[in-house]
Amino acid sequence: MGDWKKTMAKVLGGEADAGIRYDDLCVMLKRLGYEAHNSGSSHTIFRKAGCDLINIQNAGGKAKAYQVRQIRAHLENQK
């Protein structure tokens, strides 16, 4: 299983929201077809046609837990 798939399993599992690495989450979203647009040194906005914007903040190498929950909800709604 690829690293991005492991990250996706963690995100969808919902048991480690505070432990998801920012870089891993960015790679996962890119593999899912989202385009990254940096809006600063600590924020990245992801876009995909027909989908809402996803904003991720780098907090010391980790993604914010509430943003991981938002991404999980977004991905579950896409199914």
GROMACS .gro file of N, CA, C and O in nm:
model
  316
    1MET      N    1   0.086  -0.118   0.000
    1MET     CA    2   0.000   0.000   0.000
    1MET      C    3   0.090   0.123   0.000
    1MET      O    4   0.185   0.130   0.075
    2GLY      N    5   0.057   0.220  -0.086
    2GLY     CA    6   0.135   0.343  -0.093
    2GLY      C    7   0.118   0.428   0.032
    2GLY      O    8   0.019   0.415   0.106
    3ASP      N    9   0.216   0.514   0.056
    3ASP     CA   10   0.209   0.601   0.174
    3ASP      C   11   0.086   0.689   0.173
    3ASP      O   12   0.026   0.714   0.277
    4TRP      N   13   0.046   0.737   0.056
    4TRP     CA   14  -0.070   0.825   0.049
    4TRP      C   15  -0.197   0.747   0.083
    4TRP      O   16  -0.290   0.802   0.140
    5LYS      N   17  -0.200   0.618   0.053
    5LYS     CA   18  -0.316   0.536   0.088
    5LYS      C   19  -0.321   0.512   0.239
    5LYS      O   20  -0.429   0.505   0.297
    6LYS      N   21  -0.205   0.502   0.301
    6LYS     CA   22  -0.202   0.489   0.447
    6LYS      C   23  -0.255   0.617   0.512
    6LYS      O   24  -0.328   0.611   0.611
    7THR      N   25  -0.215   0.730   0.456
    7THR     CA   26  -0.264   0.858   0.508
    7THR      C   27  -0.415   0.866   0.490
    7THR      O   28  -0.486   0.909   0.582
    8MET      N   29  -0.464   0.822   0.375
    8MET     CA   30  -0.608   0.826   0.351
    8MET      C   31  -0.682   0.736   0.451
    8MET      O   32  -0.787   0.775   0.503
    9ALA      N   33  -0.626   0.620   0.481
    9ALA     CA   34  -0.688   0.530   0.578
    9ALA      C   35  -0.692   0.596   0.716
    9ALA      O   36  -0.791   0.583   0.789
   10LYS      N   37  -0.587   0.669   0.753
   10LYS     CA   38  -0.584   0.740   0.882
   10LYS      C   39  -0.691   0.849   0.885
   10LYS      O   40  -0.761   0.866   0.984
   11VAL      N   41  -0.699   0.924   0.775
   11VAL     CA   42  -0.796   1.035   0.769
   11VAL      C   43  -0.938   0.980   0.777
   11VAL      O   44  -1.020   1.028   0.856
   12LEU      N   45  -0.968   0.879   0.698
   12LEU     CA   46  -1.103   0.824   0.696
   12LEU      C   47  -1.135   0.747   0.824
   12LEU      O   48  -1.251   0.740   0.864
   13GLY      N   49  -1.032   0.692   0.891
   13GLY     CA   50  -1.053   0.619   1.016
   13GLY      C   51  -1.091   0.711   1.131
   13GLY      O   52  -1.163   0.671   1.221
   14GLY      N   53  -1.042   0.834   1.129
   14GLY     CA   54  -1.079   0.933   1.229
   14GLY      C   55  -1.022   0.912   1.367
   14GLY      O   56  -1.067   0.975   1.462
   15GLU      N   57  -0.921   0.829   1.380
   15GLU     CA   58  -0.867   0.802   1.514
   15GLU      C   59  -0.741   0.882   1.546
   15GLU      O   60  -0.696   0.882   1.659
   16ALA      N   61  -0.683   0.949   1.446
   16ALA     CA   62  -0.557   1.018   1.469
   16ALA      C   63  -0.556   1.155   1.401
   16ALA      O   64  -0.459   1.190   1.336
   17ASP      N   65  -0.662   1.231   1.416
   17ASP     CA   66  -0.672   1.359   1.345
   17ASP      C   67  -0.557   1.453   1.378
   17ASP      O   68  -0.508   1.524   1.291
   18ALA      N   69  -0.512   1.454   1.501
   18ALA     CA   70  -0.406   1.545   1.541
   18ALA      C   71  -0.268   1.493   1.500
   18ALA      O   72  -0.170   1.567   1.505
   19GLY      N   73  -0.259   1.368   1.456
   19GLY     CA   74  -0.130   1.310   1.423
   19GLY      C   75  -0.100   1.300   1.275
   19GLY      O   76  -0.003   1.238   1.236
   20ILE      N   77  -0.180   1.363   1.190
   20ILE     CA   78  -0.160   1.354   1.046
   20ILE      C   79  -0.057   1.459   1.004
   20ILE      O   80  -0.072   1.578   1.034
   21ARG      N   81   0.048   1.413   0.936
   21ARG     CA   82   0.151   1.506   0.890
   21ARG      C   83   0.098   1.592   0.775
   21ARG      O   84   0.029   1.544   0.687
   22TYR      N   85   0.134   1.719   0.779
   22TYR     CA   86   0.093   1.816   0.678
   22TYR      C   87   0.138   1.771   0.539
   22TYR      O   88   0.060   1.770   0.444
   23ASP      N   89   0.264   1.732   0.526
   23ASP     CA   90   0.317   1.691   0.395
   23ASP      C   91   0.246   1.567   0.342
   23ASP      O   92   0.218   1.557   0.222
   24ASP      N   93   0.215   1.472   0.430
   24ASP     CA   94   0.144   1.350   0.388
   24ASP      C   95   0.004   1.383   0.338
   24ASP      O   96  -0.042   1.326   0.239
   25LEU      N   97  -0.062   1.475   0.405
   25LEU     CA   98  -0.196   1.515   0.365
   25LEU      C   99  -0.193   1.586   0.229
   25LEU      O  100  -0.279   1.561   0.144
   26CYS      N  101  -0.092   1.669   0.207
   26CYS     CA  102  -0.077   1.737   0.078
   26CYS      C  103  -0.055   1.636  -0.035
   26CYS      O  104  -0.117   1.646  -0.141
   27VAL      N  105   0.030   1.537  -0.012
   27VAL     CA  106   0.055   1.434  -0.113
   27VAL      C  107  -0.073   1.357  -0.142
   27VAL      O  108  -0.106   1.330  -0.259
   28MET      N  109  -0.148   1.322  -0.039
   28MET     CA  110  -0.273   1.247  -0.058
   28MET      C  111  -0.371   1.326  -0.145
   28MET      O  112  -0.428   1.271  -0.239
   29LEU      N  113  -0.389   1.454  -0.115
   29LEU     CA  114  -0.483   1.534  -0.192
   29LEU      C  115  -0.439   1.550  -0.337
   29LEU      O  116  -0.521   1.544  -0.428
   30LYS      N  117  -0.309   1.564  -0.358
   30LYS     CA  118  -0.258   1.573  -0.495
   30LYS      C  119  -0.284   1.443  -0.571
   30LYS      O  120  -0.322   1.445  -0.688
   31ARG      N  121  -0.266   1.330  -0.504
   31ARG     CA  122  -0.291   1.200  -0.568
   31ARG      C  123  -0.439   1.181  -0.599
   31ARG      O  124  -0.476   1.109  -0.691
   32LEU      N  125  -0.526   1.248  -0.524
   32LEU     CA  126  -0.669   1.241  -0.548
   32LEU      C  127  -0.715   1.342  -0.654
   32LEU      O  128  -0.835   1.353  -0.681
   33GLY      N  129  -0.622   1.414  -0.715
   33GLY     CA  130  -0.655   1.503  -0.825
   33GLY      C  131  -0.672   1.649  -0.790
   33GLY      O  132  -0.716   1.728  -0.874
   34TYR      N  133  -0.640   1.687  -0.668
   34TYR     CA  134  -0.650   1.827  -0.628
   34TYR      C  135  -0.524   1.903  -0.667
   34TYR      O  136  -0.415   1.846  -0.668
   35GLU      N  137  -0.539   2.030  -0.702
   35GLU     CA  138  -0.426   2.115  -0.735
   35GLU      C  139  -0.395   2.205  -0.616
   35GLU      O  140  -0.485   2.265  -0.559
   36ALA      N  141  -0.268   2.214  -0.582
   36ALA     CA  142  -0.224   2.295  -0.468
   36ALA      C  143  -0.195   2.437  -0.511
   36ALA      O  144  -0.132   2.460  -0.614
   37HIS      N  145  -0.242   2.532  -0.431
   37HIS     CA  146  -0.215   2.674  -0.451
   37HIS      C  147  -0.171   2.729  -0.316
   37HIS      O  148  -0.252   2.736  -0.223
   38ASN      N  149  -0.043   2.766  -0.305
   38ASN     CA  150   0.007   2.819  -0.179
   38ASN      C  151  -0.041   2.961  -0.159
   38ASN      O  152  -0.033   3.043  -0.249
   39SER      N  153  -0.094   2.986  -0.040
   39SER     CA  154  -0.138   3.122  -0.009
   39SER      C  155  -0.050   3.185   0.097
   39SER      O  156  -0.079   3.290   0.148
   40GLY      N  157   0.057   3.120   0.129
   40GLY     CA  158   0.151   3.169   0.229
   40GLY      C  159   0.244   3.055   0.267
   40GLY      O  160   0.234   2.945   0.214
   41SER      N  161   0.332   3.080   0.359
   41SER     CA  162   0.430   2.978   0.396
   41SER      C  163   0.368   2.865   0.477
   41SER      O  164   0.421   2.755   0.480
   42SER      N  165   0.256   2.891   0.542
   42SER     CA  166   0.198   2.787   0.627
   42SER      C  167   0.061   2.738   0.581
   42SER      O  168   0.004   2.651   0.644
   43HIS      N  169   0.009   2.794   0.473
   43HIS     CA  170  -0.124   2.756   0.424
   43HIS      C  171  -0.115   2.707   0.280
   43HIS      O  172  -0.042   2.762   0.200
   44THR      N  173  -0.192   2.603   0.250
   44THR     CA  174  -0.208   2.556   0.113
   44THR      C  175  -0.355   2.535   0.086
   44THR      O  176  -0.425   2.475   0.169
   45ILE      N  177  -0.401   2.585  -0.026
   45ILE     CA  178  -0.541   2.568  -0.066
   45ILE      C  179  -0.543   2.470  -0.182
   45ILE      O  180  -0.467   2.484  -0.278
   46PHE      N  181  -0.628   2.369  -0.171
   46PHE     CA  182  -0.641   2.268  -0.275
   46PHE      C  183  -0.772   2.289  -0.348
   46PHE      O  184  -0.876   2.313  -0.286
   47ARG      N  185  -0.766   2.276  -0.481
   47ARG     CA  186  -0.885   2.294  -0.566
   47ARG      C  187  -0.899   2.175  -0.659
   47ARG      O  188  -0.801   2.117  -0.704
   48LYS      N  189  -1.024   2.143  -0.688
   48LYS     CA  190  -1.056   2.039  -0.785
   48LYS      C  191  -1.190   2.077  -0.846
   48LYS      O  192  -1.280   2.121  -0.775
   49ALA      N  193  -1.203   2.061  -0.976
   49ALA     CA  194  -1.327   2.098  -1.045
   49ALA      C  195  -1.446   2.028  -0.981
   49ALA      O  196  -1.443   1.908  -0.956
   50GLY      N  197  -1.548   2.106  -0.953
   50GLY     CA  198  -1.670   2.052  -0.896
   50GLY      C  199  -1.665   2.025  -0.747
   50GLY      O  200  -1.760   1.970  -0.691
   51CYS      N  201  -1.558   2.065  -0.681
   51CYS     CA  202  -1.543   2.040  -0.536
   51CYS      C  203  -1.518   2.171  -0.462
   51CYS      O  204  -1.470   2.268  -0.520
   52ASP      N  205  -1.548   2.171  -0.334
   52ASP     CA  206  -1.520   2.286  -0.250
   52ASP      C  207  -1.369   2.302  -0.233
   52ASP      O  208  -1.293   2.206  -0.249
   53LEU      N  209  -1.326   2.422  -0.197
   53LEU     CA  210  -1.185   2.446  -0.167
   53LEU      C  211  -1.149   2.377  -0.036
   53LEU      O  212  -1.230   2.367   0.056
   54ILE      N  213  -1.027   2.329  -0.028
   54ILE     CA  214  -0.976   2.268   0.095
   54ILE      C  215  -0.855   2.349   0.138
   54ILE      O  216  -0.760   2.365   0.061
   55ASN      N  217  -0.858   2.400   0.259
   55ASN     CA  218  -0.749   2.478   0.314
   55ASN      C  219  -0.680   2.396   0.422
   55ASN      O  220  -0.745   2.341   0.511
   56ILE      N  221  -0.547   2.388   0.413
   56ILE     CA  222  -0.470   2.315   0.514
   56ILE      C  223  -0.364   2.408   0.569
   56ILE      O  224  -0.296   2.478   0.494
   57GLN      N  225  -0.349   2.406   0.700
   57GLN     CA  226  -0.249   2.489   0.766
   57GLN      C  227  -0.141   2.399   0.826
   57GLN      O  228  -0.171   2.299   0.891
   58ASN      N  229  -0.016   2.436   0.803
   58ASN     CA  230   0.098   2.363   0.859
   58ASN      C  231   0.125   2.416   0.998
   58ASN      O  232   0.164   2.530   1.016
   59ALA      N  233   0.104   2.331   1.097
   59ALA     CA  234   0.127   2.370   1.236
   59ALA      C  235   0.239   2.282   1.292
   59ALA      O  236   0.215   2.176   1.349
   60GLY      N  237   0.362   2.324   1.269
   60GLY     CA  238   0.476   2.248   1.320
   60GLY      C  239   0.491   2.112   1.254
   60GLY      O  240   0.529   2.016   1.320
   61GLY      N  241   0.459   2.102   1.126
   61GLY     CA  242   0.473   1.976   1.054
   61GLY      C  243   0.348   1.891   1.054
   61GLY      O  244   0.340   1.792   0.983
   62LYS      N  245   0.250   1.927   1.133
   62LYS     CA  246   0.124   1.853   1.140
   62LYS      C  247   0.010   1.938   1.084
   62LYS      O  248   0.016   2.060   1.087
   63ALA      N  249  -0.090   1.871   1.033
   63ALA     CA  250  -0.211   1.942   0.989
   63ALA      C  251  -0.298   1.967   1.112
   63ALA      O  252  -0.294   1.891   1.209
   64LYS      N  253  -0.374   2.073   1.109
   64LYS     CA  254  -0.467   2.101   1.220
   64LYS      C  255  -0.575   1.993   1.224
   64LYS      O  256  -0.628   1.954   1.120
   65ALA      N  257  -0.608   1.947   1.343
   65ALA     CA  258  -0.704   1.838   1.360
   65ALA      C  259  -0.841   1.873   1.303
   65ALA      O  260  -0.905   1.790   1.238
   66TYR      N  261  -0.886   1.998   1.321
   66TYR     CA  262  -1.018   2.034   1.271
   66TYR      C  263  -1.019   2.035   1.118
   66TYR      O  264  -1.121   2.005   1.056
   67GLN      N  265  -0.905   2.064   1.056
   67GLN     CA  266  -0.899   2.062   0.910
   67GLN      C  267  -0.898   1.919   0.858
   67GLN      O  268  -0.956   1.891   0.753
   68VAL      N  269  -0.837   1.828   0.931
   68VAL     CA  270  -0.841   1.685   0.894
   68VAL      C  271  -0.985   1.636   0.900
   68VAL      O  272  -1.032   1.564   0.811
   69ARG      N  273  -1.060   1.678   1.002
   69ARG     CA  274  -1.201   1.639   1.013
   69ARG      C  275  -1.282   1.695   0.896
   69ARG      O  276  -1.370   1.628   0.842
   70GLN      N  277  -1.252   1.819   0.856
   70GLN     CA  278  -1.321   1.880   0.741
   70GLN      C  279  -1.290   1.802   0.613
   70GLN      O  280  -1.379   1.780   0.531
   71ILE      N  281  -1.166   1.761   0.597
   71ILE     CA  282  -1.128   1.685   0.478
   71ILE      C  283  -1.198   1.549   0.478
   71ILE      O  284  -1.247   1.504   0.374
   72ARG      N  285  -1.206   1.484   0.593
   72ARG     CA  286  -1.276   1.356   0.603
   72ARG      C  287  -1.423   1.372   0.561
   72ARG      O  288  -1.476   1.295   0.481
   73ALA      N  289  -1.489   1.476   0.613
   73ALA     CA  290  -1.628   1.500   0.578
   73ALA      C  291  -1.641   1.527   0.428
   73ALA      O  292  -1.734   1.478   0.364
   74HIS      N  293  -1.549   1.602   0.374
   74HIS     CA  294  -1.550   1.633   0.231
   74HIS      C  295  -1.535   1.506   0.148
   74HIS      O  296  -1.609   1.483   0.053
   75LEU      N  297  -1.440   1.420   0.185
   75LEU     CA  298  -1.417   1.296   0.111
   75LEU      C  299  -1.534   1.201   0.122
   75LEU      O  300  -1.571   1.134   0.025
   76GLU      N  301  -1.596   1.195   0.238
   76GLU     CA  302  -1.713   1.107   0.256
   76GLU      C  303  -1.831   1.156   0.175
   76GLU      O  304  -1.910   1.075   0.126
   77ASN      N  305  -1.844   1.285   0.156
   77ASN     CA  306  -1.952   1.341   0.075
   77ASN      C  307  -1.929   1.319  -0.074
   77ASN      O  308  -2.023   1.326  -0.153
   78GLN      N  309  -1.805   1.296  -0.114
   78GLN     CA  310  -1.771   1.274  -0.254
   78GLN      C  311  -1.805   1.133  -0.301
   78GLN      O  312  -1.807   1.106  -0.419
   79LYS      N  313  -1.828   1.042  -0.209
   79LYS     CA  314  -1.856   0.902  -0.246
   79LYS      C  315  -1.991   0.887  -0.308
   79LYS      O  316  -2.082   0.955  -0.291
   0.00000   0.00000   0.00000
